[in-house]
Structure formats: structure tokens, C-alpha cells
């Protein structure tokens, strides 16, 4: 049976249309467009006391949660319209790029490498890297004291542990887990000697296990936390920057930090200056 040229052309056009649809014919909505529906999906951490924590009753608390909720309100979405999605460190860029979240507020340090994949609003908090050890430990007082083969834990997809090895303690043994809570459990049971990440995160764990864990030494890096969102979504980034500045100006930022982080004993830092790059 002969297939005419017109028929072949028609079949080819259908095939192209099917491929185009399969490859993403539906363009990803910006966070501002999602907000118009009255709903947003926001990425946070589920296991960081004082910052982003999923409570046993299914509610969420922490400074990042309060920041995320304030921003959503400024975008026109009430707290009841937010769906919080767990965003482990190693998955944050992927969640944003795949459109699984509208934005992420999850102790997300702004770096040049990350800015190649996603955009950032903020910073909304400045902190620095430190160390968490067991309360009875007297050997570890700072990153240099991790030499001699001590075991240091951090999470997959973050940079703190490698920074220690590269810059302070060449002999340290690195151990990675998916979450900081897994690192903290390994520290409590003696499987590792220290956990490293930002001091504000570690202070929350120390407060969660009083008398068992402590933060040692002074912060030895500067980390600027930003709100991650899709690359090129300048409209939403500007709106989120406006929201962060409003939160600082009206006193909500200070109140949220004192409520969520203050009980850990972590000193409340000065508000950061938003970088509208």
C-alpha cells in the first residue's frame, strides 16, 4: 500500500506535537502566578529545631517557617494556602528546577555556584559555620582541633565538612548523611566526634538535647541565607525582597528570631541588607 507524501507529512507533524507535549508543553508557572490561585508550595527543612521543624501533630514551627509564611502573605497567600514540602540540602536545586516548589526557605546559603542554577532573594539571615560536640568533649575547640583522624559529620549536598577538610583539618574523616538530624544522632551515640554546619542550626540541636551537646568555638565562615526560587523569575524575586525588607522594618523579623532561636541561647544577629543583584 502506498503512503502519500501528504499522509507522511501529517503523521510527522502529529509525532512532533506529541514529543513537544511530552517534553514540557506546559510552561512552568512563576511563583507569582502560583500565588494568584491562593496557594503556594514552599520548601523548608523538617528536622531543624528553631528553624524548620515538623512537629508530631503535623504542624510546622521555626524561623524559616515564619519567614516563609510572612513572604507568602505579602504575595497574597494566607497561611492556610501554604503546602510545606521537605527540602533536603542535596535536593533543593532540583526541587526548584522541576517546579515542585514555588520557593525554598531552608537555611539555604547563597553561593555563586548555586546562583548558576537558581535565583535568590535576600539574604534574610547571616550566620557562620561552627561545630557541635558532646558536652563531655574537651578535645575539640575549633576546626583545627579535628586533625588526628577525628570523624566529622555533615549532610550530603552541603559544603561545610569539605570546607573544614580543605582549610583547617586535612586529616579529618568526613561522614555524610541525608539530614542533620541523622548527623546529630550519630554524634549522640558516638559514631562521629563532631557535626558541622551553621551555628544557628547547631544551637537548635544543642537546645533540643540540653546537657548532652554543645556548640564550641567561634564561627569561622560567613553564611548568608537566601530564599531560593526559579532562575529568571525576577518578578517574584523582587516581591520577595520587598517582603524581607518589610519584615525587618515592621519588627516581625526580630520577633520571629527571638521566639524561635532566642531560647537556644544563640545571639540574635543584626538584620542583613537585601542584595538586589
mmCIF file of C-alpha atoms in Angstrom:
data_model
loop_
_atom_site.group_PDB
_atom_site.id
_atom_site.type_symbol
_atom_site.label_atom_id
_atom_site.label_comp_id
_atom_site.label_asym_id
_atom_site.label_seq_id
_atom_site.Cartn_x
_atom_site.Cartn_y
_atom_site.Cartn_z
ATOM 1 C CA UNK A 1 0.000 0.000 0.000
ATOM 2 C CA UNK A 2 1.383 3.424 -0.965
ATOM 3 C CA UNK A 3 1.607 6.141 1.650
ATOM 4 C CA UNK A 4 1.219 9.535 0.033
ATOM 5 C CA UNK A 5 3.583 12.400 0.772
ATOM 6 C CA UNK A 6 0.763 14.360 2.412
ATOM 7 C CA UNK A 7 -0.042 11.464 4.720
ATOM 8 C CA UNK A 8 3.599 11.061 5.688
ATOM 9 C CA UNK A 9 3.810 14.800 6.423
ATOM 10 C CA UNK A 10 0.682 14.644 8.557
ATOM 11 C CA UNK A 11 1.986 11.716 10.591
ATOM 12 C CA UNK A 12 5.273 13.544 11.121
ATOM 13 C CA UNK A 13 3.536 16.671 12.392
ATOM 14 C CA UNK A 14 1.489 14.638 14.878
ATOM 15 C CA UNK A 15 4.645 12.938 16.137
ATOM 16 C CA UNK A 16 6.344 16.315 16.637
ATOM 17 C CA UNK A 17 3.326 17.611 18.546
ATOM 18 C CA UNK A 18 3.310 14.557 20.803
ATOM 19 C CA UNK A 19 7.028 14.932 21.558
ATOM 20 C CA UNK A 20 6.638 18.641 22.264
ATOM 21 C CA UNK A 21 3.841 17.963 24.704
ATOM 22 C CA UNK A 22 5.797 15.197 26.424
ATOM 23 C CA UNK A 23 8.841 17.429 26.748
ATOM 24 C CA UNK A 24 7.052 20.156 28.642
ATOM 25 C CA UNK A 25 4.430 21.858 26.536
ATOM 26 C CA UNK A 26 3.025 23.273 29.785
ATOM 27 C CA UNK A 27 5.350 26.100 30.765
ATOM 28 C CA UNK A 28 6.281 26.203 34.441
ATOM 29 C CA UNK A 29 4.398 28.861 36.373
ATOM 30 C CA UNK A 30 6.283 31.527 38.255
ATOM 31 C CA UNK A 31 5.739 31.735 41.987
ATOM 32 C CA UNK A 32 3.795 34.973 41.467
ATOM 33 C CA UNK A 33 1.461 33.196 39.051
ATOM 34 C CA UNK A 34 1.002 30.328 41.504
ATOM 35 C CA UNK A 35 0.149 32.832 44.220
ATOM 36 C CA UNK A 36 -2.751 34.135 42.145
ATOM 37 C CA UNK A 37 -4.513 30.831 42.827
ATOM 38 C CA UNK A 38 -4.239 31.443 46.573
ATOM 39 C CA UNK A 39 -1.903 28.506 47.036
ATOM 40 C CA UNK A 40 1.872 28.038 47.252
ATOM 41 C CA UNK A 41 4.188 25.091 47.795
ATOM 42 C CA UNK A 42 7.148 26.134 49.914
ATOM 43 C CA UNK A 43 10.264 24.108 50.664
ATOM 44 C CA UNK A 44 11.572 24.008 54.235
ATOM 45 C CA UNK A 45 13.598 21.680 56.437
ATOM 46 C CA UNK A 46 11.577 19.311 58.602
ATOM 47 C CA UNK A 47 14.282 18.442 61.160
ATOM 48 C CA UNK A 48 15.912 21.681 62.319
ATOM 49 C CA UNK A 49 14.720 22.876 65.756
ATOM 50 C CA UNK A 50 14.139 26.625 65.851
ATOM 51 C CA UNK A 51 14.339 26.952 62.068
ATOM 52 C CA UNK A 52 12.241 24.398 60.213
ATOM 53 C CA UNK A 53 10.671 21.598 62.231
ATOM 54 C CA UNK A 54 7.738 19.275 61.588
ATOM 55 C CA UNK A 55 6.062 18.687 64.936
ATOM 56 C CA UNK A 56 4.466 15.378 65.974
ATOM 57 C CA UNK A 57 0.993 16.834 65.364
ATOM 58 C CA UNK A 58 1.899 17.695 61.762
ATOM 59 C CA UNK A 59 2.299 21.444 62.295
ATOM 60 C CA UNK A 60 5.468 23.350 61.409
ATOM 61 C CA UNK A 61 7.479 25.769 63.525
ATOM 62 C CA UNK A 62 10.692 27.746 63.243
ATOM 63 C CA UNK A 63 12.185 30.982 61.985
ATOM 64 C CA UNK A 64 12.304 29.775 58.374
ATOM 65 C CA UNK A 65 8.637 28.786 58.648
ATOM 66 C CA UNK A 66 7.736 32.255 59.908
ATOM 67 C CA UNK A 67 9.744 33.912 57.124
ATOM 68 C CA UNK A 68 8.115 31.677 54.506
ATOM 69 C CA UNK A 69 4.652 32.451 55.878
ATOM 70 C CA UNK A 70 5.283 36.211 56.009
ATOM 71 C CA UNK A 71 6.518 36.193 52.407
ATOM 72 C CA UNK A 72 3.514 34.173 51.260
ATOM 73 C CA UNK A 73 1.181 36.684 52.904
ATOM 74 C CA UNK A 74 2.894 39.525 51.034
ATOM 75 C CA UNK A 75 2.369 37.529 47.817
ATOM 76 C CA UNK A 76 -1.330 37.314 48.652
ATOM 77 C CA UNK A 77 -1.460 33.768 50.040
ATOM 78 C CA UNK A 78 -2.637 33.112 53.618
ATOM 79 C CA UNK A 79 -1.002 30.540 55.864
ATOM 80 C CA UNK A 80 -3.860 28.149 55.119
ATOM 81 C CA UNK A 81 -2.885 28.202 51.435
ATOM 82 C CA UNK A 82 0.702 27.025 52.018
ATOM 83 C CA UNK A 83 1.780 23.436 51.495
ATOM 84 C CA UNK A 84 5.172 22.837 53.099
ATOM 85 C CA UNK A 85 7.445 20.362 51.317
ATOM 86 C CA UNK A 86 10.548 18.837 52.866
ATOM 87 C CA UNK A 87 13.648 20.082 51.067
ATOM 88 C CA UNK A 88 16.849 18.198 51.996
ATOM 89 C CA UNK A 89 20.048 20.065 51.163
ATOM 90 C CA UNK A 90 21.002 17.836 48.230
ATOM 91 C CA UNK A 91 17.584 18.219 46.587
ATOM 92 C CA UNK A 92 16.964 21.951 46.816
ATOM 93 C CA UNK A 93 18.057 22.988 43.314
ATOM 94 C CA UNK A 94 16.265 20.013 41.759
ATOM 95 C CA UNK A 95 13.014 20.787 43.577
ATOM 96 C CA UNK A 96 13.121 24.354 42.278
ATOM 97 C CA UNK A 97 14.125 23.435 38.733
ATOM 98 C CA UNK A 98 11.422 20.768 38.486
ATOM 99 C CA UNK A 99 8.735 23.160 39.680
ATOM 100 C CA UNK A 100 7.946 21.042 42.743
ATOM 101 C CA UNK A 101 8.173 24.109 44.983
ATOM 102 C CA UNK A 102 7.491 27.787 44.387
ATOM 103 C CA UNK A 103 10.325 28.889 46.646
ATOM 104 C CA UNK A 104 12.578 27.436 49.349
ATOM 105 C CA UNK A 105 13.327 28.833 52.819
ATOM 106 C CA UNK A 106 15.621 26.176 54.243
ATOM 107 C CA UNK A 107 18.874 27.528 55.717
ATOM 108 C CA UNK A 108 19.918 27.936 52.067
ATOM 109 C CA UNK A 109 23.305 29.686 51.829
ATOM 110 C CA UNK A 110 23.696 31.939 48.805
ATOM 111 C CA UNK A 111 26.717 30.889 46.731
ATOM 112 C CA UNK A 112 27.905 31.726 43.217
ATOM 113 C CA UNK A 113 27.687 28.066 42.206
ATOM 114 C CA UNK A 114 24.062 27.831 43.305
ATOM 115 C CA UNK A 115 23.210 31.127 41.597
ATOM 116 C CA UNK A 116 24.078 29.461 38.291
ATOM 117 C CA UNK A 117 21.079 27.137 38.809
ATOM 118 C CA UNK A 118 18.555 29.141 40.821
ATOM 119 C CA UNK A 119 17.854 32.718 41.868
ATOM 120 C CA UNK A 120 17.960 34.022 45.428
ATOM 121 C CA UNK A 121 16.090 36.716 47.281
ATOM 122 C CA UNK A 122 17.626 38.051 50.453
ATOM 123 C CA UNK A 123 19.669 37.382 52.444
ATOM 124 C CA UNK A 124 17.201 37.174 55.317
ATOM 125 C CA UNK A 125 19.744 35.927 57.906
ATOM 126 C CA UNK A 126 23.517 35.920 58.291
ATOM 127 C CA UNK A 127 25.270 33.267 60.368
ATOM 128 C CA UNK A 128 28.535 31.317 60.290
ATOM 129 C CA UNK A 129 29.811 27.750 60.345
ATOM 130 C CA UNK A 130 30.644 26.160 63.711
ATOM 131 C CA UNK A 131 30.940 22.767 65.449
ATOM 132 C CA UNK A 132 28.642 20.680 67.635
ATOM 133 C CA UNK A 133 30.185 18.120 70.012
ATOM 134 C CA UNK A 134 29.130 16.061 73.011
ATOM 135 C CA UNK A 135 29.017 18.037 76.241
ATOM 136 C CA UNK A 136 31.788 15.974 77.859
ATOM 137 C CA UNK A 137 34.204 16.568 74.976
ATOM 138 C CA UNK A 138 37.225 18.726 75.828
ATOM 139 C CA UNK A 139 39.461 17.944 72.833
ATOM 140 C CA UNK A 140 37.544 19.774 70.114
ATOM 141 C CA UNK A 141 37.563 23.539 70.448
ATOM 142 C CA UNK A 142 37.589 24.634 66.811
ATOM 143 C CA UNK A 143 38.111 23.291 63.286
ATOM 144 C CA UNK A 144 41.901 22.887 63.616
ATOM 145 C CA UNK A 145 41.437 20.501 66.557
ATOM 146 C CA UNK A 146 39.714 17.975 64.255
ATOM 147 C CA UNK A 147 43.087 16.805 62.930
ATOM 148 C CA UNK A 148 44.296 13.382 64.003
ATOM 149 C CA UNK A 149 41.574 11.393 62.282
ATOM 150 C CA UNK A 150 38.518 12.670 64.118
ATOM 151 C CA UNK A 151 35.170 11.934 62.446
ATOM 152 C CA UNK A 152 33.176 14.939 61.251
ATOM 153 C CA UNK A 153 29.594 14.751 60.014
ATOM 154 C CA UNK A 154 27.585 16.991 57.723
ATOM 155 C CA UNK A 155 24.865 16.482 55.137
ATOM 156 C CA UNK A 156 25.044 15.413 51.514
ATOM 157 C CA UNK A 157 24.727 18.397 49.195
ATOM 158 C CA UNK A 158 26.149 20.939 51.630
ATOM 159 C CA UNK A 159 29.681 22.316 51.763
ATOM 160 C CA UNK A 160 30.647 22.746 55.474
ATOM 161 C CA UNK A 161 32.501 19.478 56.073
ATOM 162 C CA UNK A 162 34.618 19.802 52.929
ATOM 163 C CA UNK A 163 35.470 23.390 53.895
ATOM 164 C CA UNK A 164 36.866 22.107 57.188
ATOM 165 C CA UNK A 165 38.954 19.461 55.437
ATOM 166 C CA UNK A 166 40.227 21.868 52.770
ATOM 167 C CA UNK A 167 41.017 24.807 55.035
ATOM 168 C CA UNK A 168 41.546 23.614 58.615
ATOM 169 C CA UNK A 169 41.986 19.883 59.182
ATOM 170 C CA UNK A 170 43.409 17.797 56.324
ATOM 171 C CA UNK A 171 43.331 14.594 58.398
ATOM 172 C CA UNK A 172 39.666 14.766 59.417
ATOM 173 C CA UNK A 173 37.432 11.872 58.326
ATOM 174 C CA UNK A 174 34.234 13.063 56.675
ATOM 175 C CA UNK A 175 30.895 11.333 57.172
ATOM 176 C CA UNK A 176 27.783 12.427 55.266
ATOM 177 C CA UNK A 177 24.102 11.742 55.919
ATOM 178 C CA UNK A 178 20.954 12.967 54.210
ATOM 179 C CA UNK A 179 19.858 15.101 57.166
ATOM 180 C CA UNK A 180 21.436 16.964 60.061
ATOM 181 C CA UNK A 181 19.225 15.077 62.491
ATOM 182 C CA UNK A 182 20.942 11.860 61.354
ATOM 183 C CA UNK A 183 24.329 13.514 61.990
ATOM 184 C CA UNK A 184 23.197 14.587 65.455
ATOM 185 C CA UNK A 185 22.058 11.066 66.287
ATOM 186 C CA UNK A 186 25.447 9.716 65.147
ATOM 187 C CA UNK A 187 27.116 12.273 67.417
ATOM 188 C CA UNK A 188 24.958 11.307 70.389
ATOM 189 C CA UNK A 189 25.743 7.597 70.016
ATOM 190 C CA UNK A 190 29.480 8.161 69.495
ATOM 191 C CA UNK A 191 29.693 7.210 65.821
ATOM 192 C CA UNK A 192 31.162 10.628 64.968
ATOM 193 C CA UNK A 193 33.105 13.180 67.001
ATOM 194 C CA UNK A 194 31.534 16.395 65.746
ATOM 195 C CA UNK A 195 28.868 17.827 63.464
ATOM 196 C CA UNK A 196 29.487 20.928 61.408
ATOM 197 C CA UNK A 197 27.078 23.363 59.819
ATOM 198 C CA UNK A 198 25.918 26.871 60.613
ATOM 199 C CA UNK A 199 25.943 27.925 64.255
ATOM 200 C CA UNK A 200 22.262 28.878 64.311
ATOM 201 C CA UNK A 201 21.327 25.332 63.223
ATOM 202 C CA UNK A 202 23.666 23.697 65.739
ATOM 203 C CA UNK A 203 22.331 25.869 68.572
ATOM 204 C CA UNK A 204 18.876 24.452 67.951
ATOM 205 C CA UNK A 205 20.121 20.894 68.336
ATOM 206 C CA UNK A 206 22.089 21.778 71.464
ATOM 207 C CA UNK A 207 18.895 23.217 72.949
ATOM 208 C CA UNK A 208 16.977 20.091 71.940
ATOM 209 C CA UNK A 209 19.410 17.908 73.913
ATOM 210 C CA UNK A 210 20.369 20.028 76.951
ATOM 211 C CA UNK A 211 23.339 18.673 78.876
ATOM 212 C CA UNK A 212 24.235 16.290 76.046
ATOM 213 C CA UNK A 213 25.511 18.546 73.259
ATOM 214 C CA UNK A 214 27.249 21.917 72.982
ATOM 215 C CA UNK A 215 28.440 24.346 70.302
ATOM 216 C CA UNK A 216 32.170 25.102 70.529
ATOM 217 C CA UNK A 217 34.456 27.773 69.134
ATOM 218 C CA UNK A 218 33.652 30.890 67.160
ATOM 219 C CA UNK A 219 32.008 30.805 63.713
ATOM 220 C CA UNK A 220 34.690 30.507 61.068
ATOM 221 C CA UNK A 221 32.748 31.346 57.891
ATOM 222 C CA UNK A 222 30.040 33.795 56.863
ATOM 223 C CA UNK A 223 26.819 32.285 55.533
ATOM 224 C CA UNK A 224 24.042 34.392 54.024
ATOM 225 C CA UNK A 225 20.684 32.604 53.930
ATOM 226 C CA UNK A 226 18.564 33.339 50.889
ATOM 227 C CA UNK A 227 15.159 32.317 49.588
ATOM 228 C CA UNK A 228 15.687 30.143 46.520
ATOM 229 C CA UNK A 229 13.385 30.321 43.519
ATOM 230 C CA UNK A 230 13.368 29.571 39.807
ATOM 231 C CA UNK A 231 16.173 31.161 37.814
ATOM 232 C CA UNK A 232 14.916 34.099 35.801
ATOM 233 C CA UNK A 233 11.814 34.702 37.948
ATOM 234 C CA UNK A 234 12.808 38.312 38.534
ATOM 235 C CA UNK A 235 9.271 39.491 39.268
ATOM 236 C CA UNK A 236 8.878 37.134 42.217
ATOM 237 C CA UNK A 237 12.427 37.719 43.433
ATOM 238 C CA UNK A 238 11.732 41.454 43.632
ATOM 239 C CA UNK A 239 8.472 40.826 45.519
ATOM 240 C CA UNK A 240 10.197 38.501 47.993
ATOM 241 C CA UNK A 241 12.985 41.031 48.538
ATOM 242 C CA UNK A 242 10.297 43.629 49.271
ATOM 243 C CA UNK A 243 8.710 41.229 51.770
ATOM 244 C CA UNK A 244 12.007 40.555 53.565
ATOM 245 C CA UNK A 245 12.653 44.282 53.903
ATOM 246 C CA UNK A 246 9.111 44.828 55.191
ATOM 247 C CA UNK A 247 9.511 42.010 57.743
ATOM 248 C CA UNK A 248 12.687 43.634 59.061
ATOM 249 C CA UNK A 249 11.172 47.138 59.081
ATOM 250 C CA UNK A 250 7.945 46.285 60.940
ATOM 251 C CA UNK A 251 9.643 44.286 63.716
ATOM 252 C CA UNK A 252 8.307 40.866 62.659
ATOM 253 C CA UNK A 253 11.801 39.647 61.760
ATOM 254 C CA UNK A 254 13.219 40.423 65.213
ATOM 255 C CA UNK A 255 10.187 38.950 66.972
ATOM 256 C CA UNK A 256 10.371 35.726 64.942
ATOM 257 C CA UNK A 257 14.078 35.278 65.715
ATOM 258 C CA UNK A 258 13.615 35.914 69.429
ATOM 259 C CA UNK A 259 10.694 33.463 69.588
ATOM 260 C CA UNK A 260 12.278 30.635 67.602
ATOM 261 C CA UNK A 261 16.046 30.992 68.058
ATOM 262 C CA UNK A 262 16.371 33.014 71.254
ATOM 263 C CA UNK A 263 15.623 30.089 73.619
ATOM 264 C CA UNK A 264 18.708 28.223 72.297
ATOM 265 C CA UNK A 265 20.984 30.955 73.606
ATOM 266 C CA UNK A 266 22.171 31.835 70.100
ATOM 267 C CA UNK A 267 22.890 35.590 69.983
ATOM 268 C CA UNK A 268 20.385 37.412 67.792
ATOM 269 C CA UNK A 269 22.314 38.928 64.863
ATOM 270 C CA UNK A 270 21.731 42.275 63.237
ATOM 271 C CA UNK A 271 19.323 42.262 60.285
ATOM 272 C CA UNK A 272 21.038 41.735 56.935
ATOM 273 C CA UNK A 273 20.893 44.047 53.938
ATOM 274 C CA UNK A 274 18.986 42.599 50.994
ATOM 275 C CA UNK A 275 21.161 42.143 47.908
ATOM 276 C CA UNK A 276 19.147 43.021 44.798
ATOM 277 C CA UNK A 277 21.712 41.639 42.363
#
